[in-house]
Amino acid sequence: MSVLLEPQWLLLIFVGFCLGGAALMARVAGWSSLAGTLRAQGEPAGERLRFVTGSLGSPSFPIKYRNCLRLVLNPDGFFISLMFPFKFVSPALFVPWREVESCATEQAFSTQIVVFTLRRQWSQIKLRGVAGQVVREAYERHSSVTGADART
């Protein structure tokens, strides 16, 4: 038992708990089910946003990612990934605009939250603040060009 209290074992146990927690959170958020249909094939070119706060998951139990999301916007959709080291078992996603069923805005105190509901998915993507507004504007530009219904 005293072997487990040595510093190298404590560090290994700590890292194991962190990786296990990240894997559990990704599973609960639905990251793996989204990756089944929306897995990114490399990072696209476009406008980059870093240190974004958002959440992923069911409307009743979202998993929050504070300042650790990376986004890339382009005319076809948006790329979303977690920053290192949080991306363990959470592959990058590319959400084409055609897969967005609805886009709504919620108010949380003084911050606006943009909620993207995806087609054939139970998990929602919520983006807080300026980043959410930038993605919503890109979605609305796409919808006005294609004639798709941009619900706000």
XYZ file of C-alpha atoms in Angstrom:
152
model
C 0.000 0.000 0.000
C 2.829 2.418 0.723
C 4.064 1.889 -2.855
C 0.940 3.711 -4.129
C 1.818 6.767 -2.039
C 5.094 7.344 -3.860
C 5.045 10.485 -6.068
C 5.308 8.708 -9.422
C 2.306 6.491 -8.600
C 0.247 9.429 -7.372
C 0.955 11.264 -10.617
C -0.018 8.192 -12.653
C -3.250 7.777 -10.661
C -4.064 11.488 -11.102
C -3.515 11.309 -14.877
C -5.659 8.160 -15.039
C -8.520 9.890 -13.224
C -8.262 12.929 -15.510
C -8.319 10.833 -18.690
C -11.125 8.648 -17.355
C -13.140 11.751 -16.429
C -12.595 13.252 -19.887
C -13.734 10.000 -21.520
C -16.844 9.828 -19.337
C -17.755 13.468 -20.001
C -17.331 13.004 -23.765
C -19.601 9.950 -23.654
C -22.307 11.747 -21.640
C -22.133 14.796 -23.938
C -22.724 12.620 -26.999
C -19.400 13.482 -28.604
C -18.897 9.899 -29.813
C -22.374 9.671 -31.366
C -21.814 12.971 -33.185
C -18.413 11.743 -34.375
C -20.177 8.779 -35.972
C -21.712 11.070 -38.590
C -19.886 14.401 -38.272
C -16.221 13.439 -37.740
C -13.921 16.012 -39.321
C -11.450 14.909 -41.982
C -8.771 17.422 -41.034
C -9.092 21.063 -40.059
C -10.639 23.212 -42.816
C -9.542 26.674 -43.842
C -11.556 29.581 -42.525
C -12.024 32.034 -39.686
C -10.553 30.621 -36.458
C -11.935 31.151 -32.970
C -10.026 29.879 -29.932
C -10.776 29.627 -26.222
C -14.521 29.395 -26.875
C -16.938 28.469 -24.094
C -19.832 26.216 -24.929
C -21.619 23.007 -24.075
C -22.584 19.795 -25.774
C -25.226 17.278 -24.788
C -28.902 16.865 -24.165
C -30.905 19.993 -23.336
C -31.480 18.709 -19.784
C -27.882 17.616 -19.055
C -25.260 19.445 -21.134
C -21.529 19.072 -20.499
C -19.858 22.477 -20.306
C -16.513 23.201 -21.929
C -15.175 26.464 -20.522
C -12.617 28.246 -22.741
C -11.352 24.996 -24.269
C -13.197 24.779 -27.612
C -11.667 25.667 -30.984
C -13.893 26.640 -33.914
C -13.220 27.197 -37.598
C -15.950 28.774 -39.743
C -16.143 28.369 -43.483
C -18.915 28.650 -46.103
C -19.859 24.954 -45.723
C -20.211 24.794 -41.936
C -18.188 24.915 -38.747
C -15.412 22.781 -37.329
C -15.377 22.227 -33.568
C -12.729 20.543 -31.468
C -11.368 20.521 -27.968
C -7.980 21.993 -27.223
C -5.145 19.753 -26.056
C -5.128 17.944 -23.575
C -8.941 17.837 -23.289
C -9.548 16.198 -26.664
C -8.917 12.666 -25.359
C -11.620 10.432 -26.951
C -13.308 13.510 -28.448
C -12.482 13.652 -32.162
C -12.920 16.905 -34.038
C -16.322 17.457 -35.637
C -17.381 19.270 -38.775
C -21.012 20.420 -38.742
C -22.242 21.252 -42.259
C -24.863 24.002 -42.305
C -27.332 21.577 -43.917
C -27.183 19.452 -40.710
C -28.346 22.358 -38.524
C -32.061 21.922 -37.911
C -32.501 25.123 -35.925
C -30.538 27.972 -34.438
C -31.963 29.817 -31.421
C -30.686 32.415 -28.992
C -31.081 32.194 -25.218
C -30.253 34.836 -22.649
C -28.271 33.882 -19.515
C -27.922 37.018 -17.400
C -25.929 39.379 -19.629
C -24.596 36.684 -21.975
C -26.286 35.407 -25.110
C -26.091 31.697 -25.824
C -26.659 30.370 -29.337
C -28.191 26.881 -29.458
C -27.690 24.688 -32.527
C -30.051 21.735 -32.797
C -28.772 19.199 -35.297
C -30.747 16.916 -37.604
C -31.018 13.292 -36.486
C -29.000 13.990 -33.308
C -30.073 14.167 -29.674
C -27.117 16.310 -28.665
C -27.215 20.115 -28.967
C -24.278 22.491 -29.366
C -24.461 25.698 -27.330
C -21.933 28.502 -27.832
C -21.655 31.432 -25.425
C -21.019 35.081 -26.081
C -19.351 36.608 -29.122
C -18.284 33.254 -30.591
C -21.884 32.040 -30.613
C -23.015 35.227 -32.324
C -20.295 34.909 -34.980
C -21.315 31.315 -35.762
C -25.018 32.269 -35.805
C -24.320 35.103 -38.273
C -22.388 32.703 -40.530
C -25.319 30.265 -40.391
C -27.806 33.035 -41.225
C -25.646 34.208 -44.164
C -25.619 30.643 -45.497
C -29.377 30.295 -44.962
C -30.137 33.550 -46.785
C -28.020 32.462 -49.759
C -29.498 28.944 -49.972
C -33.038 29.902 -48.966
C -32.961 27.540 -45.981
C -35.019 28.363 -42.904
C -32.839 30.124 -40.320
C -34.869 30.065 -37.107
C -33.764 32.455 -34.398
